[in-house]
mmCIF file of C-alpha atoms in Angstrom:
data_model
loop_
_atom_site.group_PDB
_atom_site.id
_atom_site.type_symbol
_atom_site.label_atom_id
_atom_site.label_comp_id
_atom_site.label_asym_id
_atom_site.label_seq_id
_atom_site.Cartn_x
_atom_site.Cartn_y
_atom_site.Cartn_z
ATOM 1 C CA GLN A 6 2.049 -17.399 22.016
ATOM 2 C CA VAL A 7 4.378 -17.288 19.044
ATOM 3 C CA ARG A 8 8.126 -17.570 19.467
ATOM 4 C CA LEU A 9 10.268 -15.198 17.422
ATOM 5 C CA VAL A 10 13.979 -15.449 16.686
ATOM 6 C CA GLU A 11 15.860 -12.716 14.835
ATOM 7 C CA SER A 12 19.098 -13.084 12.943
ATOM 8 C CA GLY A 13 21.180 -11.290 10.349
ATOM 9 C CA GLY A 14 22.574 -8.316 12.223
ATOM 10 C CA GLY A 15 26.182 -7.295 12.120
ATOM 11 C CA LEU A 16 28.750 -4.569 11.630
ATOM 12 C CA VAL A 17 28.699 -2.882 8.239
ATOM 13 C CA GLN A 18 29.822 0.333 6.618
ATOM 14 C CA ALA A 19 27.587 3.141 5.484
ATOM 15 C CA GLY A 20 26.043 2.301 2.141
ATOM 16 C CA ASP A 21 26.076 -1.442 2.749
ATOM 17 C CA SER A 22 23.075 -3.732 2.954
ATOM 18 C CA LEU A 23 21.796 -6.268 5.432
ATOM 19 C CA ARG A 24 18.837 -8.594 5.471
ATOM 20 C CA LEU A 25 17.375 -9.413 8.852
ATOM 21 C CA SER A 26 15.304 -12.521 9.397
ATOM 22 C CA CYS A 27 12.650 -13.307 11.949
ATOM 23 C CA THR A 28 11.513 -16.895 12.133
ATOM 24 C CA ALA A 29 8.293 -17.679 13.956
ATOM 25 C CA SER A 30 7.254 -20.891 15.608
ATOM 26 C CA GLY A 31 4.517 -22.144 17.864
ATOM 27 C CA ARG A 32 1.510 -20.970 15.869
ATOM 28 C CA THR A 33 0.412 -20.392 12.337
ATOM 29 C CA LEU A 34 0.751 -16.783 11.287
ATOM 30 C CA ASN A 35 -2.357 -16.338 9.181
ATOM 31 C CA MET A 36 -4.013 -14.217 11.876
ATOM 32 C CA TYR A 37 -0.874 -12.359 12.934
ATOM 33 C CA THR A 38 0.640 -9.035 12.119
ATOM 34 C CA MET A 39 4.427 -8.924 12.165
ATOM 35 C CA ALA A 40 6.524 -5.829 12.650
ATOM 36 C CA TRP A 41 10.091 -4.641 12.974
ATOM 37 C CA PHE A 42 11.148 -2.121 15.596
ATOM 38 C CA ARG A 43 14.541 -0.732 16.450
ATOM 39 C CA GLN A 44 16.055 0.836 19.525
ATOM 40 C CA ALA A 45 19.224 2.873 19.562
ATOM 41 C CA PRO A 46 21.096 3.539 22.815
ATOM 42 C CA GLU A 47 19.278 6.029 25.027
ATOM 43 C CA LYS A 48 16.410 6.278 22.556
ATOM 44 C CA GLU A 49 12.913 4.894 22.568
ATOM 45 C CA ARG A 50 11.968 1.861 20.553
ATOM 46 C CA ALA A 51 10.785 3.003 17.148
ATOM 47 C CA PHE A 52 8.618 1.437 14.477
ATOM 48 C CA VAL A 53 10.343 0.339 11.287
ATOM 49 C CA ALA A 54 8.035 -1.842 9.201
ATOM 50 C CA ILE A 55 4.916 -3.996 9.336
ATOM 51 C CA ILE A 56 3.392 -6.855 7.390
ATOM 52 C CA ARG A 57 -0.022 -8.426 7.852
ATOM 53 C CA TRP A 58 0.216 -12.132 7.216
ATOM 54 C CA SER A 59 -3.300 -12.729 6.021
ATOM 55 C CA ASP A 60 -3.027 -10.566 2.920
ATOM 56 C CA ASP A 61 0.637 -9.489 2.736
ATOM 57 C CA ARG A 62 -0.282 -5.860 3.352
ATOM 58 C CA LYS A 63 2.795 -3.924 4.394
ATOM 59 C CA ALA A 64 4.205 -0.532 5.236
ATOM 60 C CA VAL A 65 7.478 1.031 6.361
ATOM 61 C CA ALA A 66 8.316 4.048 8.450
ATOM 62 C CA ASP A 67 8.829 7.306 6.632
ATOM 63 C CA ASP A 68 12.442 7.682 7.729
ATOM 64 C CA VAL A 69 13.448 4.402 6.064
ATOM 65 C CA LYS A 70 11.085 4.443 3.102
ATOM 66 C CA GLY A 71 12.953 3.759 -0.104
ATOM 67 C CA ARG A 72 15.805 2.046 1.727
ATOM 68 C CA PHE A 73 14.096 -0.644 3.800
ATOM 69 C CA SER A 74 11.497 -3.171 2.758
ATOM 70 C CA ILE A 75 9.634 -5.958 4.509
ATOM 71 C CA SER A 76 8.660 -9.305 3.047
ATOM 72 C CA ARG A 77 7.736 -12.829 4.048
ATOM 73 C CA ASP A 78 8.380 -16.433 3.157
ATOM 74 C CA ASN A 79 5.359 -18.580 3.910
ATOM 75 C CA ILE A 80 7.240 -21.851 3.557
ATOM 76 C CA LYS A 81 9.941 -20.825 6.010
ATOM 77 C CA ASN A 82 7.506 -19.000 8.322
ATOM 78 C CA THR A 83 9.876 -16.071 8.220
ATOM 79 C CA VAL A 84 9.624 -12.325 7.832
ATOM 80 C CA TYR A 85 12.533 -10.344 6.410
ATOM 81 C CA LEU A 86 13.717 -6.791 6.704
ATOM 82 C CA GLN A 87 15.864 -5.838 3.742
ATOM 83 C CA MET A 88 17.994 -2.813 4.590
ATOM 84 C CA ASP A 89 19.827 -1.039 1.791
ATOM 85 C CA ARG A 90 22.066 2.033 1.792
ATOM 86 C CA LEU A 91 22.505 1.802 5.522
ATOM 87 C CA GLU A 92 23.406 4.925 7.447
ATOM 88 C CA PRO A 93 25.081 5.388 10.835
ATOM 89 C CA ASP A 94 21.738 6.546 12.246
ATOM 90 C CA ASP A 95 20.374 3.083 11.480
ATOM 91 C CA THR A 96 22.570 1.665 14.238
ATOM 92 C CA ALA A 97 20.281 -0.017 16.742
ATOM 93 C CA VAL A 98 19.055 -3.286 18.116
ATOM 94 C CA TYR A 99 16.387 -4.526 15.738
ATOM 95 C CA TYR A 100 13.456 -6.443 17.172
ATOM 96 C CA CYS A 101 10.820 -8.570 15.568
ATOM 97 C CA ALA A 102 7.346 -8.325 17.076
ATOM 98 C CA ALA A 103 3.997 -9.996 16.532
ATOM 99 C CA SER A 104 0.422 -9.281 17.443
ATOM 100 C CA TYR A 105 -2.426 -11.749 17.154
ATOM 101 C CA SER A 106 -5.006 -9.033 16.770
ATOM 102 C CA ILE A 107 -4.159 -5.490 15.781
ATOM 103 C CA ASP A 108 -5.803 -2.907 13.585
ATOM 104 C CA TYR A 109 -3.945 -2.022 10.438
ATOM 105 C CA VAL A 110 -3.976 1.677 11.253
ATOM 106 C CA ALA A 111 -0.783 3.701 11.415
ATOM 107 C CA ASN A 112 -1.385 5.304 14.804
ATOM 108 C CA ILE A 113 -1.921 1.828 16.249
ATOM 109 C CA TYR A 114 0.647 -0.381 14.566
ATOM 110 C CA ARG A 115 3.441 2.130 15.172
ATOM 111 C CA ARG A 116 3.052 1.687 18.939
ATOM 112 C CA ASP A 117 5.350 -0.900 20.457
ATOM 113 C CA ASP A 118 2.937 -1.531 23.328
ATOM 114 C CA GLU A 119 0.440 -2.961 20.851
ATOM 115 C CA TYR A 120 2.629 -6.045 20.429
ATOM 116 C CA ASP A 121 2.879 -8.821 22.983
ATOM 117 C CA ASN A 122 5.349 -11.142 21.271
ATOM 118 C CA TRP A 123 8.955 -10.101 20.842
ATOM 119 C CA GLY A 124 12.193 -11.618 19.713
ATOM 120 C CA GLN A 125 15.484 -11.140 21.518
ATOM 121 C CA GLY A 126 16.809 -8.617 19.031
ATOM 122 C CA THR A 127 19.762 -8.480 16.683
ATOM 123 C CA GLN A 128 22.405 -5.762 16.710
ATOM 124 C CA VAL A 129 22.986 -3.670 13.612
ATOM 125 C CA THR A 130 25.969 -1.336 13.682
ATOM 126 C CA VAL A 131 26.716 0.965 10.765
ATOM 127 C CA SER A 132 30.065 2.719 10.710
ATOM 128 C CA SER A 133 30.718 5.937 8.840
#
C-alpha cells in the first residue's frame, strides 16, 4: 500500500491559480498510476487528471483541458496538479489516488473505483 498526502488547496478568486501536491510514501511508484479526482458537494467524485509513473504518460479531463495540467517530481516522489484560470465550478475537495495496476484506457482510468489508494483530500474553493 502507498500512502498519499495532498496539500496546496485554499480559497482563491476566479482566474487565480493553485498548485496541488500529492506526496507518496511506502512504495516506489514505478509501477503505479497516479490520478487526481474531485468531488463537489452533493456531486459524484469526478476524474480530473492521470499520470503513469513508468513513462510519464498523462491525460486530463475534457472539462479542465487547457487549464489544468499534471506533472511529477521523481526526486520528491510527488505528483502535482497545476490549476490555472480557476472557475467557481472548480470548487471541490481534490483527492489524489493511486493504482498499482490499471490499464491506461480512458473508460477505465476515469472510474474512481479502479483506485484503491487515496489521500485525505484538500479543499479548493473558488469565489466569483
